[in-house]
Amino acid sequence: MTELEERIMNYSKDRLSAKRFAHVERVVATLEEICPPAEVSLPDCRLAGWLHDCAKEESKEMFLDLLAHGSIDLDEETRNQPNLWHGFHAAFIGNQVFGIESEDILDAVRFHPTGAPNLSPVGMALFVADYSEPGRPMSWTREIREQAKADLFGAALRVCREKIRYLLGRGREPHSRSFAFAEWLEAGAPSPRA
Ligand SMILES: [Fe+2]
Ligand SMILES: [Fe+2]
């Protein structure tokens, strides 16, 4: 483990409940399991994994303060969905506290709950691992992890569709970024950045 990785891991550990930190540990383990090293940078995945939920237990007031000062840029739709704020907050921390400049890593963290078109393989891996880590209650998570090893894009598309289906089934409107992500994947994810 690199020094930076250890610092981010400890930062998350200090700020999260034991239960949520155990989820973060399983996400990192899942990233190791599913990422074909030839296609995805495992060190980048690990940084994104440790970072992704580090702000999940921070106060909404702190986030609103960052917004008010222009430290974080947020589209109107996401402003109205506070459950999605922690990804943007964590990316801000990754950049400001830990000096991470890779947009692949920062976007992976920012968009881990919804996905987003043009997401890098790191972003896709985090999106899939966050959903399919073995502590999740869904019965099909092992299947998704197996699929991801051979076809990360296909697994990301399945996860995206499942998330959309889940929200619609509960009368909630999925974020437009999730629909755009699914469309981008369906079109063959033509231009991944990495
Ligand atoms: Fe999250
Ligand atoms: Fe998570």
GROMACS .gro file of C-alpha atoms and ligand atoms in nm:
model
  196
    1MET     CA    1   0.000   0.000   0.000
    2THR     CA    2   0.139   0.342  -0.093
    3GLU     CA    3   0.168   0.618   0.164
    4LEU     CA    4  -0.106   0.818  -0.010
    5GLU     CA    5  -0.337   0.520  -0.013
    6GLU     CA    6  -0.278   0.460   0.357
    7ARG     CA    7  -0.349   0.826   0.436
    8ILE     CA    8  -0.679   0.816   0.246
    9MET     CA    9  -0.776   0.486   0.405
   10ASN     CA   10  -0.712   0.627   0.754
   11TYR     CA   11  -0.898   0.948   0.670
   12SER     CA   12  -1.205   0.744   0.576
   13LYS     CA   13  -1.169   0.515   0.875
   14ASP     CA   14  -1.159   0.815   1.112
   15ARG     CA   15  -1.473   0.967   0.964
   16LEU     CA   16  -1.699   0.670   0.903
   17SER     CA   17  -1.892   0.431   1.122
   18ALA     CA   18  -1.737   0.085   1.151
   19LYS     CA   19  -2.019  -0.054   0.939
   20ARG     CA   20  -1.967   0.191   0.656
   21PHE     CA   21  -1.589   0.157   0.668
   22ALA     CA   22  -1.632  -0.221   0.636
   23HIS     CA   23  -1.829  -0.150   0.315
   24VAL     CA   24  -1.539   0.064   0.190
   25GLU     CA   25  -1.293  -0.219   0.266
   26ARG     CA   26  -1.511  -0.463   0.072
   27VAL     CA   27  -1.532  -0.220  -0.222
   28VAL     CA   28  -1.151  -0.203  -0.238
   29ALA     CA   29  -1.129  -0.584  -0.215
   30THR     CA   30  -1.390  -0.612  -0.492
   31LEU     CA   31  -1.194  -0.370  -0.711
   32GLU     CA   32  -0.890  -0.596  -0.669
   33GLU     CA   33  -1.104  -0.895  -0.761
   34ILE     CA   34  -1.270  -0.755  -1.072
   35CYS     CA   35  -1.010  -0.525  -1.230
   36PRO     CA   36  -0.814  -0.678  -1.514
   37PRO     CA   37  -0.479  -0.502  -1.456
   38ALA     CA   38  -0.414  -0.471  -1.829
   39GLU     CA   39  -0.722  -0.254  -1.875
   40VAL     CA   40  -0.759  -0.069  -1.549
   41SER     CA   41  -0.507   0.093  -1.317
   42LEU     CA   42  -0.546  -0.095  -0.992
   43PRO     CA   43  -0.355   0.168  -0.787
   44ASP     CA   44  -0.598   0.434  -0.918
   45CYS     CA   45  -0.893   0.206  -0.840
   46ARG     CA   46  -0.771   0.156  -0.486
   47LEU     CA   47  -0.737   0.531  -0.427
   48ALA     CA   48  -1.088   0.587  -0.565
   49GLY     CA   49  -1.222   0.301  -0.354
   50TRP     CA   50  -1.083   0.430  -0.023
   51LEU     CA   51  -1.198   0.782  -0.104
   52HIS     CA   52  -1.545   0.732  -0.248
   53ASP     CA   53  -1.759   0.741   0.069
   54CYS     CA   54  -1.525   0.943   0.295
   55ALA     CA   55  -1.771   1.235   0.310
   56LYS     CA   56  -2.086   1.029   0.349
   57GLU     CA   57  -2.121   1.110   0.718
   58GLU     CA   58  -2.023   1.477   0.693
   59SER     CA   59  -2.291   1.736   0.760
   60LYS     CA   60  -2.501   1.871   0.477
   61GLU     CA   61  -2.425   2.219   0.616
   62MET     CA   62  -2.056   2.168   0.548
   63PHE     CA   63  -2.133   2.073   0.189
   64LEU     CA   64  -2.372   2.366   0.143
   65ASP     CA   65  -2.100   2.595   0.275
   66LEU     CA   66  -1.857   2.464   0.011
   67LEU     CA   67  -2.124   2.522  -0.253
   68ALA     CA   68  -2.193   2.873  -0.128
   69HIS     CA   69  -1.823   2.958  -0.152
   70GLY     CA   70  -1.802   2.818  -0.504
   71SER     CA   71  -1.556   2.546  -0.398
   72ILE     CA   72  -1.772   2.278  -0.556
   73ASP     CA   73  -1.959   2.306  -0.882
   74LEU     CA   74  -2.291   2.126  -0.892
   75ASP     CA   75  -2.565   2.097  -1.154
   76GLU     CA   76  -2.916   2.195  -1.052
   77GLU     CA   77  -3.050   1.839  -1.064
   78THR     CA   78  -2.782   1.711  -0.825
   79ARG     CA   79  -2.842   2.005  -0.593
   80ASN     CA   80  -3.189   1.864  -0.546
   81GLN     CA   81  -3.064   1.514  -0.459
   82PRO     CA   82  -2.865   1.539  -0.135
   83ASN     CA   83  -2.800   1.163  -0.134
   84LEU     CA   84  -2.566   1.223  -0.430
   85TRP     CA   85  -2.367   1.505  -0.271
   86HIS     CA   86  -2.116   1.284  -0.091
   87GLY     CA   87  -1.945   1.182  -0.417
   88PHE     CA   88  -1.878   1.545  -0.508
   89HIS     CA   89  -1.769   1.623  -0.154
   90ALA     CA   90  -1.529   1.325  -0.153
   91ALA     CA   91  -1.379   1.427  -0.489
   92PHE     CA   92  -1.324   1.777  -0.346
   93ILE     CA   93  -1.144   1.622  -0.047
   94GLY     CA   94  -0.940   1.399  -0.278
   95ASN     CA   95  -0.819   1.704  -0.466
   96GLN     CA   96  -0.784   1.957  -0.184
   97VAL     CA   97  -0.665   1.738   0.102
   98PHE     CA   98  -0.476   1.468  -0.085
   99GLY     CA   99  -0.366   1.652  -0.399
  100ILE     CA  100  -0.522   1.404  -0.642
  101GLU     CA  101  -0.544   1.565  -0.984
  102SER     CA  102  -0.641   1.270  -1.201
  103GLU     CA  103  -0.987   1.345  -1.338
  104ASP     CA  104  -1.033   0.972  -1.393
  105ILE     CA  105  -1.009   0.918  -1.018
  106LEU     CA  106  -1.202   1.233  -0.922
  107ASP     CA  107  -1.485   1.161  -1.168
  108ALA     CA  108  -1.498   0.799  -1.051
  109VAL     CA  109  -1.558   0.928  -0.697
  110ARG     CA  110  -1.792   1.211  -0.801
  111PHE     CA  111  -2.020   0.992  -1.007
  112HIS     CA  112  -2.003   0.661  -0.823
  113PRO     CA  113  -2.373   0.661  -0.725
  114THR     CA  114  -2.512   0.744  -1.071
  115GLY     CA  115  -2.245   0.669  -1.329
  116ALA     CA  116  -2.186   0.925  -1.606
  117PRO     CA  117  -2.116   0.919  -1.979
  118ASN     CA  118  -1.745   0.916  -2.065
  119LEU     CA  119  -1.658   0.760  -1.733
  120SER     CA  120  -1.309   0.608  -1.737
  121PRO     CA  121  -1.252   0.236  -1.670
  122VAL     CA  122  -1.161   0.335  -1.312
  123GLY     CA  123  -1.500   0.501  -1.280
  124MET     CA  124  -1.676   0.202  -1.425
  125ALA     CA  125  -1.491  -0.035  -1.192
  126LEU     CA  126  -1.583   0.172  -0.885
  127PHE     CA  127  -1.945   0.201  -1.000
  128VAL     CA  128  -1.966  -0.179  -1.033
  129ALA     CA  129  -1.768  -0.262  -0.716
  130ASP     CA  130  -1.971  -0.023  -0.500
  131TYR     CA  131  -2.290  -0.197  -0.607
  132SER     CA  132  -2.169  -0.557  -0.614
  133GLU     CA  133  -1.940  -0.587  -0.309
  134PRO     CA  134  -2.032  -0.906  -0.120
  135GLY     CA  135  -2.196  -0.724   0.173
  136ARG     CA  136  -2.478  -0.601  -0.049
  137PRO     CA  137  -2.809  -0.780   0.000
  138MET     CA  138  -2.891  -0.846  -0.367
  139SER     CA  139  -2.864  -1.212  -0.469
  140TRP     CA  140  -2.701  -1.135  -0.804
  141THR     CA  141  -2.390  -0.951  -0.685
  142ARG     CA  142  -2.159  -1.251  -0.737
  143GLU     CA  143  -2.285  -1.281  -1.093
  144ILE     CA  144  -2.208  -0.916  -1.155
  145ARG     CA  145  -1.858  -0.950  -1.012
  146GLU     CA  146  -1.796  -1.250  -1.236
  147GLN     CA  147  -1.928  -1.062  -1.539
  148ALA     CA  148  -1.712  -0.760  -1.456
  149LYS     CA  149  -1.393  -0.968  -1.473
  150ALA     CA  150  -1.463  -1.048  -1.837
  151ASP     CA  151  -1.672  -0.751  -1.945
  152LEU     CA  152  -1.652  -0.441  -1.727
  153PHE     CA  153  -1.869  -0.232  -1.962
  154GLY     CA  154  -2.139  -0.499  -1.971
  155ALA     CA  155  -2.138  -0.526  -1.592
  156ALA     CA  156  -2.160  -0.147  -1.558
  157LEU     CA  157  -2.459  -0.143  -1.794
  158ARG     CA  158  -2.633  -0.412  -1.592
  159VAL     CA  159  -2.570  -0.226  -1.265
  160CYS     CA  160  -2.693   0.098  -1.418
  161ARG     CA  161  -3.014  -0.066  -1.539
  162GLU     CA  162  -3.069  -0.232  -1.200
  163LYS     CA  163  -3.028   0.100  -1.021
  164ILE     CA  164  -3.272   0.273  -1.256
  165ARG     CA  165  -3.522  -0.010  -1.220
  166TYR     CA  166  -3.491  -0.003  -0.840
  167LEU     CA  167  -3.558   0.371  -0.817
  168LEU     CA  168  -3.847   0.368  -1.064
  169GLY     CA  169  -3.998   0.075  -0.872
  170ARG     CA  170  -4.004   0.294  -0.563
  171GLY     CA  171  -4.156   0.592  -0.738
  172ARG     CA  172  -3.827   0.785  -0.740
  173GLU     CA  173  -3.684   0.958  -1.042
  174PRO     CA  174  -3.333   0.841  -1.131
  175HIS     CA  175  -3.078   1.114  -1.207
  176SER     CA  176  -3.060   1.200  -1.578
  177ARG     CA  177  -2.689   1.112  -1.564
  178SER     CA  178  -2.782   0.748  -1.502
  179PHE     CA  179  -2.996   0.738  -1.818
  180ALA     CA  180  -2.718   0.910  -2.013
  181PHE     CA  181  -2.465   0.662  -1.874
  182ALA     CA  182  -2.681   0.367  -1.980
  183GLU     CA  183  -2.722   0.514  -2.329
  184TRP     CA  184  -2.349   0.572  -2.360
  185LEU     CA  185  -2.277   0.213  -2.255
  186GLU     CA  186  -2.546   0.076  -2.487
  187ALA     CA  187  -2.385   0.265  -2.774
  188GLY     CA  188  -2.063   0.077  -2.704
  189ALA     CA  189  -1.905   0.339  -2.477
  190PRO     CA  190  -1.737   0.492  -2.782
  191SER     CA  191  -1.479   0.718  -2.628
  192PRO     CA  192  -1.360   0.627  -2.282
  193ARG     CA  193  -1.095   0.873  -2.171
  194ALA     CA  194  -0.845   0.622  -2.036
  195FE      FE  195  -2.149   0.629  -0.193
  196FE      FE  196  -2.000   0.307  -0.131
   0.00000   0.00000   0.00000
